[in-house]
Coordinates of C-alpha atoms in Angstrom, one line a residue:
Chain A
M1 CA 27.2 9.8 19.7
T2 CA 23.8 8.6 20.7
L3 CA 21.8 7.1 17.9
R4 CA 18.2 7.6 17.0
L5 CA 15.9 4.6 17.1
G6 CA 15.7 4.9 13.3
D7 CA 19.4 4.3 13.1
H8 CA 19.0 1.3 15.4
C9 CA 16.3 0.0 13.0
G10 CA 18.5 0.5 10.0
L11 CA 21.4 -1.2 11.7
E12 CA 19.3 -4.1 12.8
L13 CA 18.0 -4.6 9.3
A14 CA 21.6 -4.3 7.9
R15 CA 22.6 -7.0 10.4
L16 CA 19.7 -9.3 9.5
G17 CA 20.2 -8.5 5.8
E18 CA 23.5 -10.2 5.8
H19 CA 21.7 -13.5 5.9
D20 CA 18.2 -12.6 4.6
G21 CA 18.3 -11.4 1.0
R22 CA 14.6 -10.8 1.1
I23 CA 15.2 -7.6 3.1
W24 CA 15.1 -4.4 1.0
V25 CA 15.0 -0.8 2.2
L26 CA 13.4 2.1 0.4
D27 CA 13.8 5.7 1.5
G28 CA 12.1 9.0 0.5
D29 CA 15.2 11.2 0.6
L30 CA 15.5 11.4 4.4
G31 CA 17.8 8.4 5.0
D32 CA 20.4 10.5 6.8
S33 CA 17.8 11.4 9.4
N34 CA 15.5 8.4 9.6
G35 CA 18.1 5.6 9.7
A36 CA 17.7 4.1 6.3
A37 CA 21.3 5.1 5.4
R38 CA 22.5 2.5 7.9
F39 CA 21.2 -0.2 5.7
A40 CA 22.2 1.5 2.5
E41 CA 25.8 1.6 3.6
R42 CA 25.9 -2.2 4.0
H43 CA 23.6 -3.3 1.3
P44 CA 23.5 -0.7 -1.5
E45 CA 22.3 -3.4 -3.9
R46 CA 19.1 -3.8 -1.9
F47 CA 18.5 -0.1 -1.2
V48 CA 16.2 2.1 -3.3
M49 CA 16.5 5.8 -3.1
A50 CA 12.9 6.5 -4.2
G51 CA 13.2 10.3 -4.2
I52 CA 10.6 12.6 -2.7
A53 CA 7.7 10.4 -3.8
E54 CA 6.1 8.6 -0.9
Q55 CA 3.1 7.3 -2.8
T56 CA 5.2 5.6 -5.4
M57 CA 7.7 4.4 -2.8
V58 CA 4.9 2.6 -0.9
S59 CA 3.5 1.0 -4.0
V60 CA 6.9 0.0 -5.3
A61 CA 7.5 -1.8 -1.9
A62 CA 4.1 -3.5 -2.3
G63 CA 5.2 -4.8 -5.7
M64 CA 8.5 -6.1 -4.3
A65 CA 6.5 -7.8 -1.5
G66 CA 4.3 -9.4 -4.2
C67 CA 7.5 -11.0 -5.5
G68 CA 8.6 -12.5 -2.2
R69 CA 10.7 -9.6 -0.9
R70 CA 10.4 -8.0 2.6
P71 CA 10.7 -4.3 1.9
W72 CA 11.1 -1.7 4.7
V73 CA 10.0 1.8 3.8
F74 CA 11.5 4.7 5.7
S75 CA 10.4 8.3 5.9
F76 CA 9.1 10.8 8.4
A77 CA 5.9 9.5 9.9
A78 CA 3.9 12.5 8.8
F79 CA 4.7 12.1 5.1
L80 CA 4.7 8.3 5.1
C81 CA 1.3 7.8 6.8
C82 CA -0.5 10.8 5.4
R83 CA 0.9 11.4 1.9
A84 CA 0.7 7.7 1.0
Y85 CA -2.4 6.7 3.0
D86 CA -4.4 5.5 0.0
Q87 CA -1.4 3.5 -1.2
I88 CA -1.1 2.0 2.3
R89 CA -4.9 1.3 2.4
V90 CA -5.0 -0.4 -1.0
C91 CA -1.6 -1.9 -1.7
L92 CA -0.7 -3.0 1.9
S93 CA -3.8 -3.3 4.0
Q94 CA -6.3 -4.6 1.5
A95 CA -3.8 -6.6 -0.4
N96 CA -2.2 -7.8 2.8
Q97 CA 1.3 -7.4 1.6
P98 CA 4.2 -7.7 4.1
V99 CA 5.7 -4.3 3.7
T100 CA 6.9 -2.5 6.9
L101 CA 6.6 1.2 7.2
V102 CA 9.1 2.9 9.4
G103 CA 7.9 6.4 10.4
S104 CA 10.5 8.4 12.2
H105 CA 10.1 11.8 13.7
S106 CA 6.6 10.8 14.9
G107 CA 4.6 12.6 17.5
G108 CA 4.5 16.2 18.6
C109 CA 8.2 16.8 19.3
A110 CA 9.0 18.1 15.8
S111 CA 11.6 20.5 17.1
R112 CA 12.3 23.4 14.6
N113 CA 10.4 21.6 11.8
G114 CA 7.0 22.5 13.3
R115 CA 3.5 21.3 12.6
S116 CA 3.9 20.2 9.0
H117 CA 6.4 17.6 10.2
A118 CA 4.5 16.5 13.3
A119 CA 2.6 13.2 13.2
L120 CA -0.1 13.4 15.9
N121 CA -2.6 11.0 14.6
D122 CA -0.5 8.4 12.7
L123 CA -1.4 5.7 15.2
S124 CA -5.0 6.5 14.6
L125 CA -4.5 6.1 10.8
M126 CA -2.5 2.9 11.0
T127 CA -4.3 1.1 13.8
S128 CA -7.6 1.4 12.0
L129 CA -6.4 -0.4 8.9
P130 CA -7.1 -4.2 8.7
N131 CA -4.1 -6.6 8.7
M132 CA -1.7 -4.0 10.0
T133 CA 0.7 -4.7 12.9
V134 CA 1.7 -1.6 14.8
W135 CA 4.8 -1.1 17.0
A136 CA 5.9 1.9 18.9
P137 CA 9.3 1.0 20.3
A138 CA 10.9 3.1 23.0
D139 CA 14.5 2.0 23.1
P140 CA 17.0 0.0 21.0
A141 CA 16.0 -3.3 22.5
D142 CA 12.4 -2.7 21.6
V143 CA 13.4 -1.9 18.0
R144 CA 15.3 -5.2 17.7
L145 CA 12.3 -7.1 19.2
A146 CA 9.9 -5.4 16.8
V147 CA 12.1 -6.0 13.7
G148 CA 12.5 -9.7 14.5
S149 CA 8.8 -10.1 15.3
I150 CA 7.7 -8.4 12.1
L151 CA 10.0 -10.5 9.9
R152 CA 8.5 -13.6 11.4
E153 CA 5.0 -12.5 10.4
D154 CA 3.7 -12.2 6.9
R155 CA 1.6 -9.0 7.0
P156 CA 2.0 -5.3 6.7
A157 CA 3.4 -3.4 9.7
Y158 CA 4.0 0.1 10.9
V159 CA 6.9 1.0 13.2
R160 CA 6.5 4.4 14.9
L161 CA 9.7 6.0 16.0
P162 CA 10.5 9.3 17.7
R163 CA 12.9 12.0 16.4
R164 CA 14.8 12.4 19.6
T165 CA 17.2 10.0 21.1
V166 CA 16.1 7.9 24.1
D167 CA 17.7 6.1 27.0
A168 CA 17.3 2.3 27.4
L169 CA 14.4 1.2 29.5
P170 CA 14.9 -1.2 32.4
G171 CA 14.4 -4.9 32.0
S172 CA 14.0 -7.1 29.0
P173 CA 11.9 -6.1 26.0
A174 CA 8.5 -7.6 25.6
R175 CA 5.3 -6.8 23.8
C176 CA 4.0 -5.4 27.1
R177 CA 5.6 -5.3 30.6
W178 CA 6.0 -3.5 33.9
L179 CA 9.0 -1.3 34.1
T180 CA 8.5 -1.0 37.8
D181 CA 6.9 -3.1 40.5
P182 CA 3.2 -3.4 39.9
A183 CA 1.1 -0.8 41.7
P184 CA -2.6 0.1 42.0
V185 CA -2.1 3.4 40.2
A186 CA -0.1 2.9 37.0
L187 CA 1.0 4.9 33.9
L188 CA 1.0 3.0 30.6
G189 CA 3.1 4.3 27.8
T190 CA 4.1 3.4 24.3
G191 CA 6.9 4.8 22.2
L192 CA 8.2 8.1 23.4
G193 CA 5.2 8.4 25.7
T194 CA 6.7 5.7 27.9
H195 CA 9.6 8.1 28.6
F196 CA 7.1 10.8 29.5
A197 CA 5.5 8.3 31.9
V198 CA 8.8 7.3 33.5
A199 CA 9.7 10.9 34.2
A200 CA 6.2 11.6 35.5
A201 CA 6.4 8.6 37.8
A202 CA 9.7 9.9 39.3
E203 CA 8.0 13.2 40.0
L204 CA 5.0 11.5 41.6
T205 CA 7.3 9.5 43.8
R206 CA 8.8 12.8 45.0
R207 CA 5.3 13.9 45.8
A208 CA 4.6 10.7 47.8
Q209 CA 2.2 9.3 45.3
P210 CA 3.8 6.0 44.2
V211 CA 2.8 4.8 40.8
G212 CA 3.9 1.9 38.6
V213 CA 4.9 2.2 34.9
L214 CA 4.0 -0.2 32.2
H215 CA 5.3 -0.1 28.6
C216 CA 3.4 -1.5 25.6
P217 CA 5.4 -1.1 22.4
H218 CA 3.2 -3.7 20.6
V219 CA 0.2 -1.5 19.9
V220 CA -1.8 -3.6 17.4
P221 CA -2.9 -6.2 17.9
L222 CA -3.1 -5.1 21.4
P223 CA -1.7 -7.9 23.6
H224 CA -4.9 -8.5 25.5
A225 CA -3.9 -11.6 27.4
E226 CA -0.7 -10.0 28.7
L227 CA -2.4 -6.8 29.5
T228 CA -5.2 -8.5 31.4
T229 CA -2.7 -10.3 33.5
L230 CA -0.4 -7.3 34.0
L231 CA -3.3 -5.0 34.9
G232 CA -4.9 -7.5 37.3
D233 CA -4.4 -5.3 40.4
V234 CA -4.4 -1.9 38.8
E235 CA -7.3 0.3 40.0
H236 CA -6.6 3.4 38.0
L237 CA -4.6 3.4 34.7
F238 CA -3.3 6.5 32.9
T239 CA -2.2 6.1 29.3
V240 CA 0.5 8.6 28.4
E241 CA 1.3 9.0 24.7
D242 CA 3.1 11.2 22.2
H243 CA -0.1 11.3 20.1
Y244 CA -3.7 12.5 20.4
P245 CA -5.5 10.3 23.0
A246 CA -8.3 9.8 20.4
G247 CA -7.3 6.9 18.1
G248 CA -4.1 6.1 19.9
L249 CA -3.2 3.9 22.9
G250 CA -5.8 5.6 25.1
S251 CA -8.6 4.7 22.7
L252 CA -7.4 1.2 22.2
L253 CA -7.3 0.6 26.0
Q254 CA -10.7 2.0 26.4
D255 CA -12.0 -0.3 23.8
A256 CA -10.2 -3.3 25.4
H257 CA -12.0 -2.9 28.7
V258 CA -9.1 -4.2 30.7
T259 CA -9.1 -1.7 33.6
P260 CA -11.8 -0.2 35.8
Q261 CA -10.5 3.4 35.7
L262 CA -8.8 4.8 32.7
T263 CA -7.6 8.3 32.0
A264 CA -6.1 8.9 28.6
I265 CA -3.4 11.6 28.3
G266 CA -1.8 12.9 25.1
W267 CA -1.4 16.1 23.0
P268 CA -4.5 18.3 23.1
A269 CA -7.0 17.5 20.4
H270 CA -7.1 21.1 19.1
W271 CA -3.3 21.4 18.8
T272 CA -1.8 21.0 15.4
G273 CA 1.8 21.1 16.3
Q274 CA 4.4 23.9 16.3
S275 CA 8.1 24.6 16.3
G276 CA 10.0 24.7 19.5
D277 CA 12.3 22.8 21.9
D278 CA 10.7 19.5 23.1
E279 CA 10.7 20.6 26.7
D280 CA 9.0 23.9 25.9
L281 CA 6.3 22.2 23.9
L282 CA 5.7 19.5 26.5
T283 CA 5.4 22.1 29.2
A284 CA 3.1 24.3 27.1
H285 CA 0.8 21.3 26.6
R286 CA 1.1 19.8 30.1
L287 CA 3.0 16.7 29.1
D288 CA 6.1 17.6 31.1
P289 CA 6.8 15.6 34.4
H290 CA 5.4 18.3 36.7
S291 CA 2.2 18.8 34.7
L292 CA 1.7 15.1 34.3
A293 CA 2.0 14.6 38.0
D294 CA -0.5 17.4 38.6
R295 CA -2.9 15.8 36.2
V296 CA -2.5 12.3 37.8
L297 CA -3.1 13.7 41.3
A298 CA -6.1 15.7 40.1
A299 CA -7.6 12.7 38.5
L300 CA -7.0 10.5 41.6
A301 CA -8.6 13.2 43.8
D302 CA -11.7 13.4 41.5
P303 CA -11.9 10.1 39.6
P304 CA -14.3 9.6 36.7
P305 CA -17.1 7.1 37.4
S306 CA -15.9 3.6 37.4
R307 CA -16.9 1.4 34.5
P308 CA -19.4 -1.2 35.7
S309 CA -17.6 -4.5 36.4
S310 CA -19.9 -6.2 33.8
Q311 CA -18.1 -4.2 31.1
R312 CA -14.7 -5.7 32.0
Q313 CA -14.4 -8.4 29.5
P314 CA -12.3 -11.4 30.1
V315 CA -10.0 -12.2 27.2
Chain B
M1 CA 4.7 -17.2 -28.4
R2 CA 8.0 -16.6 -26.7
S3 CA 9.7 -19.6 -25.1
L4 CA 8.8 -20.4 -21.6
P5 CA 11.4 -20.3 -18.9
D6 CA 12.7 -23.6 -17.5
G7 CA 10.5 -23.3 -14.4
L8 CA 7.4 -23.1 -16.5
S9 CA 8.3 -25.8 -19.0
D10 CA 6.0 -28.4 -17.4
A11 CA 3.1 -26.1 -17.1
P12 CA 0.4 -26.1 -19.7
K13 CA 1.1 -23.4 -22.3
V14 CA -1.4 -20.7 -22.8
Q15 CA -2.9 -21.8 -26.0
A16 CA -6.5 -22.4 -26.7
T17 CA -7.1 -26.1 -27.5
D18 CA -8.7 -25.3 -30.8
N19 CA -6.2 -22.6 -31.5
P20 CA -8.6 -20.1 -33.0
S21 CA -7.4 -16.8 -34.4
L22 CA -7.0 -13.9 -32.1
S23 CA -9.8 -12.2 -34.0
D24 CA -12.2 -15.1 -33.5
E25 CA -11.2 -15.3 -29.9
A26 CA -11.8 -11.6 -29.4
D27 CA -15.3 -11.9 -30.8
A28 CA -16.0 -14.6 -28.3
L29 CA -14.6 -12.6 -25.5
R30 CA -16.8 -9.6 -26.4
R31 CA -19.8 -11.8 -26.2
D32 CA -18.7 -13.1 -22.8
L33 CA -18.2 -9.6 -21.6
I34 CA -21.5 -8.2 -22.9
E35 CA -23.4 -11.1 -21.4
A36 CA -21.6 -11.0 -18.1
L37 CA -22.3 -7.3 -17.6
Y38 CA -25.9 -7.7 -18.6
A39 CA -26.4 -10.7 -16.2
S40 CA -24.6 -9.1 -13.3
G41 CA -26.2 -5.7 -13.3
G42 CA -24.0 -3.6 -15.6
G43 CA -20.5 -2.1 -15.4
H44 CA -17.7 -0.5 -17.4
Y45 CA -18.7 -1.4 -21.0
G46 CA -16.6 1.3 -22.8
G47 CA -13.2 0.9 -21.2
S48 CA -13.4 -2.9 -21.0
L49 CA -14.1 -3.1 -24.7
S50 CA -11.4 -0.7 -25.6
V51 CA -8.7 -2.7 -23.8
I52 CA -9.7 -6.3 -24.3
D53 CA -7.8 -6.8 -27.5
A54 CA -4.5 -5.7 -25.9
L55 CA -5.2 -8.0 -23.0
L56 CA -5.8 -10.9 -25.3
V57 CA -2.6 -10.3 -27.2
L58 CA -0.6 -10.1 -24.1
Y59 CA -2.0 -13.3 -22.6
R60 CA -1.9 -15.3 -25.9
R61 CA 1.4 -14.1 -27.3
I62 CA 3.6 -12.3 -24.8
L63 CA 3.2 -13.2 -21.2
R64 CA 5.0 -16.2 -19.9
V65 CA 2.5 -17.5 -17.4
A66 CA 1.1 -20.9 -16.4
P67 CA -2.6 -20.9 -15.6
A68 CA -2.3 -24.3 -13.8
V69 CA 0.3 -22.7 -11.5
P70 CA -1.0 -19.2 -11.1
R71 CA 1.6 -18.2 -8.5
H72 CA 4.6 -19.7 -10.4
P73 CA 7.6 -17.7 -9.2
D74 CA 9.1 -17.6 -12.7
R75 CA 6.1 -16.1 -14.5
D76 CA 5.9 -12.7 -16.0
R77 CA 3.7 -10.3 -14.1
F78 CA 0.6 -8.4 -15.2
I79 CA -1.3 -5.6 -13.5
L80 CA -4.5 -4.1 -14.7
S81 CA -4.0 -0.7 -13.2
K82 CA -7.2 0.5 -14.8
G83 CA -9.0 -1.9 -12.6
H84 CA -12.4 -0.8 -13.6
A85 CA -12.0 -2.9 -16.7
A86 CA -11.9 -5.9 -14.5
I87 CA -14.5 -7.8 -16.5
A88 CA -12.2 -7.7 -19.6
L89 CA -9.4 -9.2 -17.6
Y90 CA -11.6 -11.8 -16.1
A91 CA -12.9 -12.8 -19.5
V92 CA -9.4 -13.3 -20.7
L93 CA -8.1 -15.0 -17.6
R94 CA -11.0 -17.4 -17.7
R95 CA -10.6 -18.2 -21.3
V96 CA -6.9 -19.0 -21.0
G97 CA -7.6 -21.2 -18.0
F98 CA -6.9 -19.5 -14.7
F99 CA -10.3 -20.3 -13.3
T100 CA -13.7 -21.5 -14.3
D101 CA -15.9 -19.2 -12.2
P102 CA -18.9 -17.9 -14.2
L103 CA -18.4 -14.4 -15.4
S104 CA -22.1 -13.7 -14.5
G105 CA -21.0 -13.6 -10.9
Y106 CA -19.0 -10.4 -11.5
A107 CA -19.2 -8.1 -8.5
Q108 CA -21.8 -10.3 -6.8
A109 CA -21.4 -11.3 -3.1
G110 CA -19.9 -14.7 -3.0
S111 CA -18.1 -14.5 -6.3
R112 CA -14.3 -14.2 -6.6
L113 CA -14.8 -11.8 -9.5
E114 CA -14.7 -8.7 -7.4
G115 CA -15.7 -5.4 -8.9
H116 CA -12.1 -4.6 -9.2
P117 CA -9.3 -7.2 -9.4
D118 CA -8.4 -8.7 -6.1
M119 CA -5.2 -10.7 -5.7
T120 CA -6.3 -12.1 -2.4
V121 CA -9.2 -14.2 -3.9
L122 CA -8.7 -14.8 -7.6
P123 CA -6.0 -16.8 -9.3
G124 CA -4.2 -15.0 -12.1
V125 CA -4.5 -11.5 -10.5
D126 CA -0.9 -10.5 -9.7
F127 CA -1.9 -7.4 -7.8
S128 CA -5.1 -5.8 -6.5
T129 CA -6.1 -2.5 -8.2
G130 CA -9.1 -0.2 -8.2
S131 CA -7.7 3.1 -6.9
L132 CA -6.3 4.6 -10.0
G133 CA -2.6 5.6 -10.5
Q134 CA -1.0 2.9 -8.3
G135 CA -0.5 -0.1 -10.5
L136 CA 2.5 1.3 -12.4
A137 CA 4.5 1.8 -9.2
V138 CA 3.6 -1.7 -8.0
G139 CA 4.8 -2.9 -11.4
L140 CA 8.0 -1.0 -10.9
G141 CA 8.6 -2.7 -7.6
M142 CA 8.0 -6.1 -9.2
A143 CA 10.3 -5.2 -12.1
M144 CA 13.1 -4.3 -9.6
A145 CA 12.6 -7.5 -7.7
L146 CA 12.6 -9.6 -10.9
R147 CA 15.1 -7.7 -13.0
D148 CA 17.9 -10.2 -12.5
A149 CA 15.6 -13.1 -13.2
D150 CA 14.8 -11.8 -16.7
R151 CA 11.1 -11.5 -15.9
H152 CA 8.9 -8.9 -17.5
V153 CA 6.2 -6.8 -15.9
W154 CA 3.3 -5.4 -17.8
V155 CA 1.0 -2.7 -16.5
V156 CA -2.1 -1.5 -18.4
L157 CA -3.3 2.0 -17.6
G158 CA -6.1 4.2 -18.9
D159 CA -5.4 7.5 -20.5
G160 CA -7.6 9.2 -18.0
E161 CA -5.6 7.4 -15.2
C162 CA -2.6 9.3 -16.5
Q163 CA -4.0 12.4 -14.7
E164 CA -3.0 10.8 -11.4
G165 CA 0.2 12.4 -10.1
Q166 CA 1.6 9.0 -8.9
V167 CA 1.8 7.8 -12.5
W168 CA 4.4 10.5 -13.2
E169 CA 6.2 10.0 -9.9
T170 CA 6.6 6.4 -11.0
A171 CA 7.5 7.3 -14.6
M172 CA 10.4 9.5 -13.3
L173 CA 11.7 6.9 -10.8
A174 CA 11.4 4.0 -13.3
S175 CA 13.4 5.9 -15.9
R176 CA 16.0 7.0 -13.4
C177 CA 16.4 3.3 -12.3
R178 CA 16.6 2.2 -15.9
V179 CA 14.1 -0.6 -15.4
G180 CA 14.0 -2.1 -18.8
N181 CA 11.7 -5.0 -17.9
L182 CA 8.8 -2.7 -17.0
H183 CA 6.3 -2.1 -19.7
A184 CA 3.3 0.3 -19.6
V185 CA 0.4 -0.2 -22.0
I186 CA -1.8 2.9 -22.0
D187 CA -5.3 2.2 -23.4
V188 CA -5.8 5.5 -25.1
N189 CA -9.5 5.5 -25.8
G190 CA -9.8 9.2 -25.6
F191 CA -12.4 9.5 -22.9
Q192 CA -12.9 9.4 -19.2
E193 CA -16.1 9.3 -17.1
C194 CA -17.0 12.9 -17.6
A195 CA -16.4 15.3 -20.5
W196 CA -14.3 18.4 -20.0
P197 CA -16.7 21.3 -19.8
A198 CA -16.4 24.6 -21.7
P199 CA -14.2 26.3 -22.4
H200 CA -12.5 23.0 -23.3
P201 CA -13.6 22.1 -26.8
P202 CA -15.7 18.9 -27.3
G203 CA -13.6 15.8 -27.5
T204 CA -10.8 17.2 -25.3
P205 CA -8.8 14.1 -24.4
P206 CA -8.0 13.1 -20.8
V207 CA -4.3 14.0 -21.3
D208 CA -2.8 15.8 -24.3
D209 CA 0.4 14.8 -26.0
L210 CA 0.8 11.5 -24.2
A211 CA 3.7 10.3 -26.4
Q212 CA 5.7 13.5 -25.7
R213 CA 5.0 13.3 -22.0
W214 CA 6.2 9.7 -21.7
E215 CA 9.2 10.4 -23.8
S216 CA 10.1 13.4 -21.8
F217 CA 10.2 11.2 -18.7
G218 CA 12.7 9.0 -20.4
W219 CA 10.5 6.2 -21.6
R220 CA 10.7 4.5 -25.0
V221 CA 7.3 5.0 -26.6
W222 CA 5.4 3.3 -29.4
N223 CA 2.0 4.3 -30.9
V224 CA -0.1 1.5 -32.1
D225 CA -3.6 0.7 -33.1
G226 CA -5.0 -0.9 -30.0
H227 CA -7.2 -3.3 -32.0
D228 CA -4.6 -4.5 -34.6
Y229 CA -3.5 -7.8 -33.2
R230 CA -0.5 -8.2 -35.6
R231 CA 0.9 -4.7 -34.7
L232 CA 0.2 -5.1 -31.0
C233 CA 2.2 -8.4 -31.1
R234 CA 5.0 -6.8 -32.9
V235 CA 5.3 -3.7 -30.7
F236 CA 4.9 -5.7 -27.5
A237 CA 7.7 -8.1 -28.6
A238 CA 9.9 -5.1 -29.5
A239 CA 9.3 -3.6 -26.1
T240 CA 10.8 -6.7 -24.4
T241 CA 14.0 -6.2 -26.3
V242 CA 14.7 -2.8 -24.7
S243 CA 16.9 -3.0 -21.7
A244 CA 18.1 0.6 -21.1
C245 CA 14.8 2.2 -20.2
P246 CA 11.2 1.4 -19.4
T247 CA 8.8 1.2 -22.3
A248 CA 5.3 2.6 -23.0
V249 CA 2.9 1.4 -25.6
L250 CA 0.2 3.9 -26.4
A251 CA -2.6 1.6 -27.7
R252 CA -4.9 3.9 -29.6
S253 CA -8.4 2.4 -29.1
R254 CA -12.1 3.0 -29.4
K255 CA -14.2 3.1 -26.3
G256 CA -16.8 0.4 -26.8
K257 CA -15.0 -1.1 -29.7
G258 CA -17.1 -3.5 -31.7
F259 CA -20.5 -2.1 -30.7
P260 CA -21.8 0.9 -32.7
L261 CA -24.3 1.7 -29.9
I262 CA -21.5 2.2 -27.4
E263 CA -19.0 3.7 -29.7
A264 CA -21.6 6.4 -30.5
D265 CA -22.1 7.4 -26.9
P266 CA -18.9 6.6 -25.0
L267 CA -19.7 8.9 -22.0
R268 CA -23.0 7.1 -21.3
F269 CA -21.4 3.7 -21.6
H270 CA -18.4 4.4 -19.4
C271 CA -20.2 2.6 -16.6
T272 CA -23.8 1.8 -17.0
T273 CA -26.6 -0.7 -17.2
V274 CA -28.4 -1.4 -20.4
T275 CA -32.0 -2.1 -21.2
D276 CA -33.2 -5.4 -22.6
E277 CA -33.6 -3.8 -26.0
E278 CA -30.1 -2.3 -25.9
H279 CA -28.7 -5.6 -24.9
A280 CA -30.4 -7.2 -27.8
V281 CA -28.8 -4.6 -30.1
L282 CA -25.4 -5.2 -28.6
L283 CA -25.8 -9.0 -29.2
G284 CA -26.9 -8.2 -32.7
S285 CA -23.6 -6.4 -33.3
L286 CA -21.6 -9.5 -32.7
R287 CA -20.2 -11.3 -35.7

């Protein structure tokens, strides 16, 4: 059975928890779906079933962090980020408490659950909060990298995970890396969006338009130095994400001024989510491999005006 | 005062050097508070004056803390969830020795005395507050983390704050988790910022039947005069002996206690500035 990334996160925390008693896990009654149960099975004494009470769950974790613990709070991204946003703002961001939020079932692929369970702007909410580190892992190795990195820091963090299971990406995990050989036209993804990008790149290759694929699971702080180096020869970059382009990776890259041509692709700004199979939803909103290839080719044929070179800011 | 844990034995005890009575000390604190608000441009007179006696009792008689080592890991924890009464907390923390910053800097740029308590800048503040309803849950997390260490966590809420849904989420979870080292003190002064309009009768309290509500959520509840030092001491001490459930002390208080001008108009003095003449009247009310 293939595990979700939430399960991998729970398992990694359970493994590290064998030797790190600071690690606690709290769950909002979704532990069987979001991976928290993996920790609870191994460390019931440091697991808190907080009930369907996301606001209190986040604040409780903040209190634990204030006493030297390293709590990890699991729920669906939509409920964790939106229901408890004021608690995250005040108790985690402003108070700078090292609580990690693990939001599973993020993005637009909400399956039969539909729009109330979709999280289409969670990156926007979390990346705009001071002190917050944000990761969007795309495979189990990314999850392990993120968990280890977060535990070495002393600040709040958000880990954005998809509902669906994913294949391992090629190469070794890093904050940002090429998954292919570098190329002048490149797709840059984070989280599940990287898998969209990989599929689109295969389709573009079939259409004789070679593109490279980059993956950036470390969303905030954006790894500027690595990106500047990795994107050195890229002429046109497409960000592909399981999120609205506004406020997500696309916006962050635009603000970073690290590439001359940038096209940001994500779920349509007017779309609020809906029930349905992932592939049907992706096709309906032009995020399937064929549609993405069409969009890339169209943009290459009619590129937006280049940003003046003076706006490219060295980091 | 209860005995200090081993880890705090070398720290200076929280006792005034001249050991004044709590009553005398409360008078001095009220002067500090009135002068600080006047000097700094106003603030929450009413709710600060209703809660300051409970804060004084906690810091002088109950909490095991060490002002010289504000982050001592073995200390009891305190959260002012009704963070708008920050000036009352600051007056007490300063008096017991956590810092010497002038209270007149309250809410001024450059001062550590933020408008609402900020743990990132001021020694003695165990957690930041200001957005109502969150402090009790933070306290629950602290109580869970410190339960095996026999540390107690005290959270002071307002009665108006009990309108926040998160308070009751937390009340339910704390009871279910049987967190006996968590203690809520509700400053029941009977008012919030705005009065409830008709058809609610004049004097409608922020929350009806508070005792029954807390009891129904599984908390052990005491009612006590929020300005009676002896009874506050006795009830707080009793709360620390309960291990099977969290405890709530309903401290029945007067908004603006000690100042007839404020007590007579609690809505206006919820958060306000005062004129020079009114300030003089307030000073004249001090013993």
